[in-house]
PDB file of N, CA, C and O in Angstrom:
ATOM      1  N   UNK P   1     101.248  46.490 174.567  1.00  0.00           N
ATOM      2  CA  UNK P   1     102.761  46.430 174.293  1.00  0.00           C
ATOM      3  C   UNK P   1     103.008  48.084 174.305  1.00  0.00           C
ATOM      4  O   UNK P   1     103.260  48.729 173.529  1.00  0.00           O
ATOM      5  N   UNK P   2     104.407  47.713 174.325  1.00  0.00           N
ATOM      6  CA  UNK P   2     105.347  49.072 174.609  1.00  0.00           C
ATOM      7  C   UNK P   2     105.999  49.022 172.908  1.00  0.00           C
ATOM      8  O   UNK P   2     105.969  47.942 172.266  1.00  0.00           O
ATOM      9  N   UNK P   3     106.368  50.368 173.206  1.00  0.00           N
ATOM     10  CA  UNK P   3     107.242  50.413 171.420  1.00  0.00           C
ATOM     11  C   UNK P   3     108.178  49.447 171.772  1.00  0.00           C
ATOM     12  O   UNK P   3     108.579  49.189 170.547  1.00  0.00           O
ATOM     13  N   UNK P   4     109.320  49.071 172.868  1.00  0.00           N
ATOM     14  CA  UNK P   4     110.206  47.730 172.766  1.00  0.00           C
ATOM     15  C   UNK P   4     110.076  47.183 172.236  1.00  0.00           C
ATOM     16  O   UNK P   4     110.794  46.093 171.416  1.00  0.00           O
ATOM     17  N   UNK P   5     109.166  46.247 172.596  1.00  0.00           N
ATOM     18  CA  UNK P   5     108.550  45.263 172.442  1.00  0.00           C
ATOM     19  C   UNK P   5     107.832  45.277 170.490  1.00  0.00           C
ATOM     20  O   UNK P   5     108.292  44.057 170.525  1.00  0.00           O
ATOM     21  N   UNK P   6     107.299  45.704 169.983  1.00  0.00           N
ATOM     22  CA  UNK P   6     107.073  46.543 169.063  1.00  0.00           C
ATOM     23  C   UNK P   6     108.290  46.379 168.556  1.00  0.00           C
ATOM     24  O   UNK P   6     108.390  45.619 167.288  1.00  0.00           O
ATOM     25  N   UNK P   7     108.757  46.847 168.330  1.00  0.00           N
ATOM     26  CA  UNK P   7     110.571  47.031 167.640  1.00  0.00           C
ATOM     27  C   UNK P   7     111.209  45.962 167.760  1.00  0.00           C
ATOM     28  O   UNK P   7     111.497  45.242 166.676  1.00  0.00           O
ATOM     29  N   UNK P   8     111.341  44.872 169.008  1.00  0.00           N
ATOM     30  CA  UNK P   8     111.530  43.660 168.829  1.00  0.00           C
ATOM     31  C   UNK P   8     110.874  42.867 167.600  1.00  0.00           C
ATOM     32  O   UNK P   8     111.802  41.900 167.804  1.00  0.00           O
ATOM     33  N   UNK P   9     109.912  42.626 168.089  1.00  0.00           N
ATOM     34  CA  UNK P   9     108.982  41.761 167.308  1.00  0.00           C
ATOM     35  C   UNK P   9     109.269  42.035 165.861  1.00  0.00           C
ATOM     36  O   UNK P   9     109.413  41.225 165.333  1.00  0.00           O
ATOM     37  N   UNK P  10     109.799  43.146 165.375  1.00  0.00           N
ATOM     38  CA  UNK P  10     109.694  43.939 163.756  1.00  0.00           C
ATOM     39  C   UNK P  10     111.120  43.141 163.527  1.00  0.00           C
ATOM     40  O   UNK P  10     111.173  42.568 162.384  1.00  0.00           O
ATOM     41  N   UNK P  11     112.166  43.476 164.958  1.00  0.00           N
ATOM     42  CA  UNK P  11     113.454  43.010 164.109  1.00  0.00           C
ATOM     43  C   UNK P  11     113.936  41.139 164.007  1.00  0.00           C
ATOM     44  O   UNK P  11     114.333  40.890 163.464  1.00  0.00           O
ATOM     45  N   UNK P  12     112.806  40.210 165.006  1.00  0.00           N
ATOM     46  CA  UNK P  12     112.744  39.199 164.807  1.00  0.00           C
ATOM     47  C   UNK P  12     112.334  38.517 163.645  1.00  0.00           C
ATOM     48  O   UNK P  12     112.783  37.627 163.051  1.00  0.00           O
ATOM     49  N   UNK P  13     111.025  39.457 163.328  1.00  0.00           N
ATOM     50  CA  UNK P  13     110.552  39.017 162.000  1.00  0.00           C
ATOM     51  C   UNK P  13     111.618  39.045 160.938  1.00  0.00           C
ATOM     52  O   UNK P  13     111.440  38.610 159.537  1.00  0.00           O
ATOM     53  N   UNK P  14     112.018  40.384 161.093  1.00  0.00           N
ATOM     54  CA  UNK P  14     113.083  40.347 159.741  1.00  0.00           C
ATOM     55  C   UNK P  14     114.200  39.373 159.523  1.00  0.00           C
ATOM     56  O   UNK P  14     114.703  39.296 158.733  1.00  0.00           O
ATOM     57  N   UNK P  15     114.541  39.239 160.700  1.00  0.00           N
ATOM     58  CA  UNK P  15     115.990  38.153 160.718  1.00  0.00           C
ATOM     59  C   UNK P  15     114.980  36.951 160.432  1.00  0.00           C
ATOM     60  O   UNK P  15     115.821  36.248 159.538  1.00  0.00           O
ATOM     61  N   UNK P  16     113.953  36.759 160.744  1.00  0.00           N
ATOM     62  CA  UNK P  16     113.616  35.195 159.979  1.00  0.00           C
ATOM     63  C   UNK P  16     113.014  35.758 158.626  1.00  0.00           C
ATOM     64  O   UNK P  16     113.410  34.427 157.931  1.00  0.00           O
ATOM     65  N   UNK P  17     112.710  36.659 158.254  1.00  0.00           N
ATOM     66  CA  UNK P  17     112.195  36.724 156.995  1.00  0.00           C
ATOM     67  C   UNK P  17     113.406  36.901 156.113  1.00  0.00           C
ATOM     68  O   UNK P  17     113.601  35.930 155.020  1.00  0.00           O
ATOM     69  N   UNK P  18     114.315  36.872 156.461  1.00  0.00           N
ATOM     70  CA  UNK P  18     115.977  37.442 155.717  1.00  0.00           C
ATOM     71  C   UNK P  18     116.434  35.603 155.701  1.00  0.00           C
ATOM     72  O   UNK P  18     116.866  35.187 154.835  1.00  0.00           O
ATOM     73  N   UNK P  19     116.587  35.174 156.800  1.00  0.00           N
ATOM     74  CA  UNK P  19     117.027  33.553 156.605  1.00  0.00           C
ATOM     75  C   UNK P  19     115.999  32.752 156.184  1.00  0.00           C
ATOM     76  O   UNK P  19     116.465  31.872 155.362  1.00  0.00           O
ATOM     77  N   UNK P  20     114.586  32.729 155.663  1.00  0.00           N
ATOM     78  CA  UNK P  20     113.673  31.947 154.762  1.00  0.00           C
ATOM     79  C   UNK P  20     113.992  32.367 153.468  1.00  0.00           C
ATOM     80  O   UNK P  20     114.592  31.062 152.481  1.00  0.00           O
ATOM     81  N   UNK P  21     114.593  33.706 153.147  1.00  0.00           N
ATOM     82  CA  UNK P  21     114.721  34.187 151.423  1.00  0.00           C
ATOM     83  C   UNK P  21     116.151  33.578 151.279  1.00  0.00           C
ATOM     84  O   UNK P  21     116.646  33.584 149.782  1.00  0.00           O
ATOM     85  N   UNK P  22     117.006  33.408 152.550  1.00  0.00           N
ATOM     86  CA  UNK P  22     118.559  33.013 151.927  1.00  0.00           C
ATOM     87  C   UNK P  22     118.173  31.313 151.778  1.00  0.00           C
ATOM     88  O   UNK P  22     119.565  30.763 151.397  1.00  0.00           O
ATOM     89  N   UNK P  23     117.414  31.324 152.371  1.00  0.00           N
ATOM     90  CA  UNK P  23     117.468  29.128 152.537  1.00  0.00           C
ATOM     91  C   UNK P  23     117.291  29.021 151.090  1.00  0.00           C
ATOM     92  O   UNK P  23     116.861  29.402 150.081  1.00  0.00           O
ATOM     93  N   UNK P  24     117.581  27.685 150.844  1.00  0.00           N
ATOM     94  CA  UNK P  24     117.819  26.590 149.683  1.00  0.00           C
ATOM     95  C   UNK P  24     116.360  26.111 148.996  1.00  0.00           C
ATOM     96  O   UNK P  24     115.284  26.534 149.721  1.00  0.00           O
ATOM     97  N   UNK P  25     115.848  27.245 148.129  1.00  0.00           N
ATOM     98  CA  UNK P  25     114.717  26.497 147.270  1.00  0.00           C
ATOM     99  C   UNK P  25     114.444  25.062 147.279  1.00  0.00           C
ATOM    100  O   UNK P  25     112.925  24.983 146.546  1.00  0.00           O
ATOM    101  N   UNK P  26     115.407  24.216 147.004  1.00  0.00           N
ATOM    102  CA  UNK P  26     114.975  22.767 146.127  1.00  0.00           C
ATOM    103  C   UNK P  26     114.759  22.937 144.882  1.00  0.00           C
ATOM    104  O   UNK P  26     113.338  22.411 144.488  1.00  0.00           O
ATOM    105  N   UNK P  27     115.325  24.143 144.160  1.00  0.00           N
ATOM    106  CA  UNK P  27     114.991  24.319 142.913  1.00  0.00           C
ATOM    107  C   UNK P  27     115.718  23.443 142.206  1.00  0.00           C
ATOM    108  O   UNK P  27     117.194  22.830 142.339  1.00  0.00           O
ATOM    109  N   UNK P  28     115.371  22.618 141.029  1.00  0.00           N
ATOM    110  CA  UNK P  28     116.515  21.945 140.423  1.00  0.00           C
ATOM    111  C   UNK P  28     116.979  22.445 139.150  1.00  0.00           C
ATOM    112  O   UNK P  28     117.389  22.273 138.236  1.00  0.00           O
ATOM    113  N   UNK P  29     116.761  23.587 138.742  1.00  0.00           N
ATOM    114  CA  UNK P  29     117.039  24.776 138.192  1.00  0.00           C
ATOM    115  C   UNK P  29     118.392  25.329 137.764  1.00  0.00           C
ATOM    116  O   UNK P  29     118.624  26.603 137.392  1.00  0.00           O
ATOM    117  N   UNK P  30     118.708  25.422 139.195  1.00  0.00           N
ATOM    118  CA  UNK P  30     120.167  25.873 139.381  1.00  0.00           C
ATOM    119  C   UNK P  30     119.742  27.489 140.886  1.00  0.00           C
ATOM    120  O   UNK P  30     121.196  27.944 140.492  1.00  0.00           O
ATOM    121  N   UNK P  31     119.124  27.560 141.529  1.00  0.00           N
ATOM    122  CA  UNK P  31     118.908  28.614 142.033  1.00  0.00           C
ATOM    123  C   UNK P  31     119.701  28.411 143.108  1.00  0.00           C
ATOM    124  O   UNK P  31     119.273  27.048 144.231  1.00  0.00           O
ATOM    125  N   UNK P  32     120.687  29.092 143.905  1.00  0.00           N
ATOM    126  CA  UNK P  32     121.382  28.989 144.854  1.00  0.00           C
ATOM    127  C   UNK P  32     120.140  29.206 146.077  1.00  0.00           C
ATOM    128  O   UNK P  32     120.565  29.015 147.290  1.00  0.00           O
ATOM    129  N   UNK P  33     119.263  30.259 145.916  1.00  0.00           N
ATOM    130  CA  UNK P  33     118.837  31.035 147.118  1.00  0.00           C
ATOM    131  C   UNK P  33     116.722  31.049 146.674  1.00  0.00           C
ATOM    132  O   UNK P  33     116.541  31.036 145.777  1.00  0.00           O
ATOM    133  N   UNK P  34     116.078  30.943 147.771  1.00  0.00           N
ATOM    134  CA  UNK P  34     114.713  31.427 147.535  1.00  0.00           C
ATOM    135  C   UNK P  34     114.527  32.494 146.514  1.00  0.00           C
ATOM    136  O   UNK P  34     113.700  32.628 146.238  1.00  0.00           O
ATOM    137  N   UNK P  35     115.204  33.432 147.062  1.00  0.00           N
ATOM    138  CA  UNK P  35     114.580  35.189 146.842  1.00  0.00           C
ATOM    139  C   UNK P  35     115.012  34.797 145.381  1.00  0.00           C
ATOM    140  O   UNK P  35     114.827  35.427 144.429  1.00  0.00           O
ATOM    141  N   UNK P  36     116.614  34.586 145.202  1.00  0.00           N
ATOM    142  CA  UNK P  36     116.718  34.101 143.551  1.00  0.00           C
ATOM    143  C   UNK P  36     115.455  33.674 142.402  1.00  0.00           C
ATOM    144  O   UNK P  36     115.166  33.699 141.621  1.00  0.00           O
ATOM    145  N   UNK P  37     115.163  32.385 143.412  1.00  0.00           N
ATOM    146  CA  UNK P  37     114.389  31.527 142.577  1.00  0.00           C
ATOM    147  C   UNK P  37     112.682  32.532 142.877  1.00  0.00           C
ATOM    148  O   UNK P  37     112.331  32.342 141.384  1.00  0.00           O
ATOM    149  N   UNK P  38     112.605  33.313 143.751  1.00  0.00           N
ATOM    150  CA  UNK P  38     111.376  34.010 143.422  1.00  0.00           C
ATOM    151  C   UNK P  38     111.262  34.730 142.251  1.00  0.00           C
ATOM    152  O   UNK P  38     110.301  35.184 141.308  1.00  0.00           O
ATOM    153  N   UNK P  39     112.166  35.573 142.161  1.00  0.00           N
ATOM    154  CA  UNK P  39     112.598  36.902 141.161  1.00  0.00           C
ATOM    155  C   UNK P  39     113.307  36.155 139.873  1.00  0.00           C
ATOM    156  O   UNK P  39     112.412  37.073 138.852  1.00  0.00           O
ATOM    157  N   UNK P  40     113.375  35.266 140.015  1.00  0.00           N
ATOM    158  CA  UNK P  40     113.434  34.519 138.030  1.00  0.00           C
ATOM    159  C   UNK P  40     112.008  33.912 137.772  1.00  0.00           C
ATOM    160  O   UNK P  40     111.840  34.293 136.550  1.00  0.00           O
ATOM    161  N   UNK P  41     111.704  32.765 138.877  1.00  0.00           N
ATOM    162  CA  UNK P  41     110.911  31.876 137.896  1.00  0.00           C
ATOM    163  C   UNK P  41     109.462  32.593 138.035  1.00  0.00           C
ATOM    164  O   UNK P  41     108.487  32.342 137.614  1.00  0.00           O
ATOM    165  N   UNK P  42     109.307  32.574 139.247  1.00  0.00           N
ATOM    166  CA  UNK P  42     108.099  32.965 140.064  1.00  0.00           C
ATOM    167  C   UNK P  42     107.653  34.294 139.283  1.00  0.00           C
ATOM    168  O   UNK P  42     106.325  34.622 138.812  1.00  0.00           O
ATOM    169  N   UNK P  43     108.255  35.350 139.772  1.00  0.00           N
ATOM    170  CA  UNK P  43     108.136  36.749 138.771  1.00  0.00           C
ATOM    171  C   UNK P  43     107.581  36.712 137.344  1.00  0.00           C
ATOM    172  O   UNK P  43     106.964  37.321 136.924  1.00  0.00           O
ATOM    173  N   UNK P  44     108.262  35.963 136.453  1.00  0.00           N
ATOM    174  CA  UNK P  44     108.137  35.647 134.823  1.00  0.00           C
ATOM    175  C   UNK P  44     106.919  35.041 135.062  1.00  0.00           C
ATOM    176  O   UNK P  44     106.387  35.346 134.073  1.00  0.00           O
ATOM    177  N   UNK P  45     106.409  33.883 135.862  1.00  0.00           N
ATOM    178  CA  UNK P  45     105.309  33.794 135.552  1.00  0.00           C
ATOM    179  C   UNK P  45     103.872  34.295 135.622  1.00  0.00           C
ATOM    180  O   UNK P  45     102.914  34.291 135.164  1.00  0.00           O
ATOM    181  N   UNK P  46     104.454  35.639 136.878  1.00  0.00           N
ATOM    182  CA  UNK P  46     103.147  36.396 137.439  1.00  0.00           C
ATOM    183  C   UNK P  46     103.414  37.434 136.238  1.00  0.00           C
ATOM    184  O   UNK P  46     102.150  38.027 135.216  1.00  0.00           O
ATOM    185  N   UNK P  47     104.225  37.635 135.438  1.00  0.00           N
ATOM    186  CA  UNK P  47     104.323  38.236 133.669  1.00  0.00           C
ATOM    187  C   UNK P  47     104.190  37.908 132.952  1.00  0.00           C
ATOM    188  O   UNK P  47     102.894  38.718 131.870  1.00  0.00           O
TER     189      UNK P  47
END
């Protein structure tokens, strides 16, 4: 792989991860994004 191909893959991964974190978490507790759900409910469970 060339450096340009690697950068393209990282860019696509970053876009996909961002879209995933901005998606709806299907949470009945009022979370608007998956990132908000992970930070509030899942992080509390780990701590």
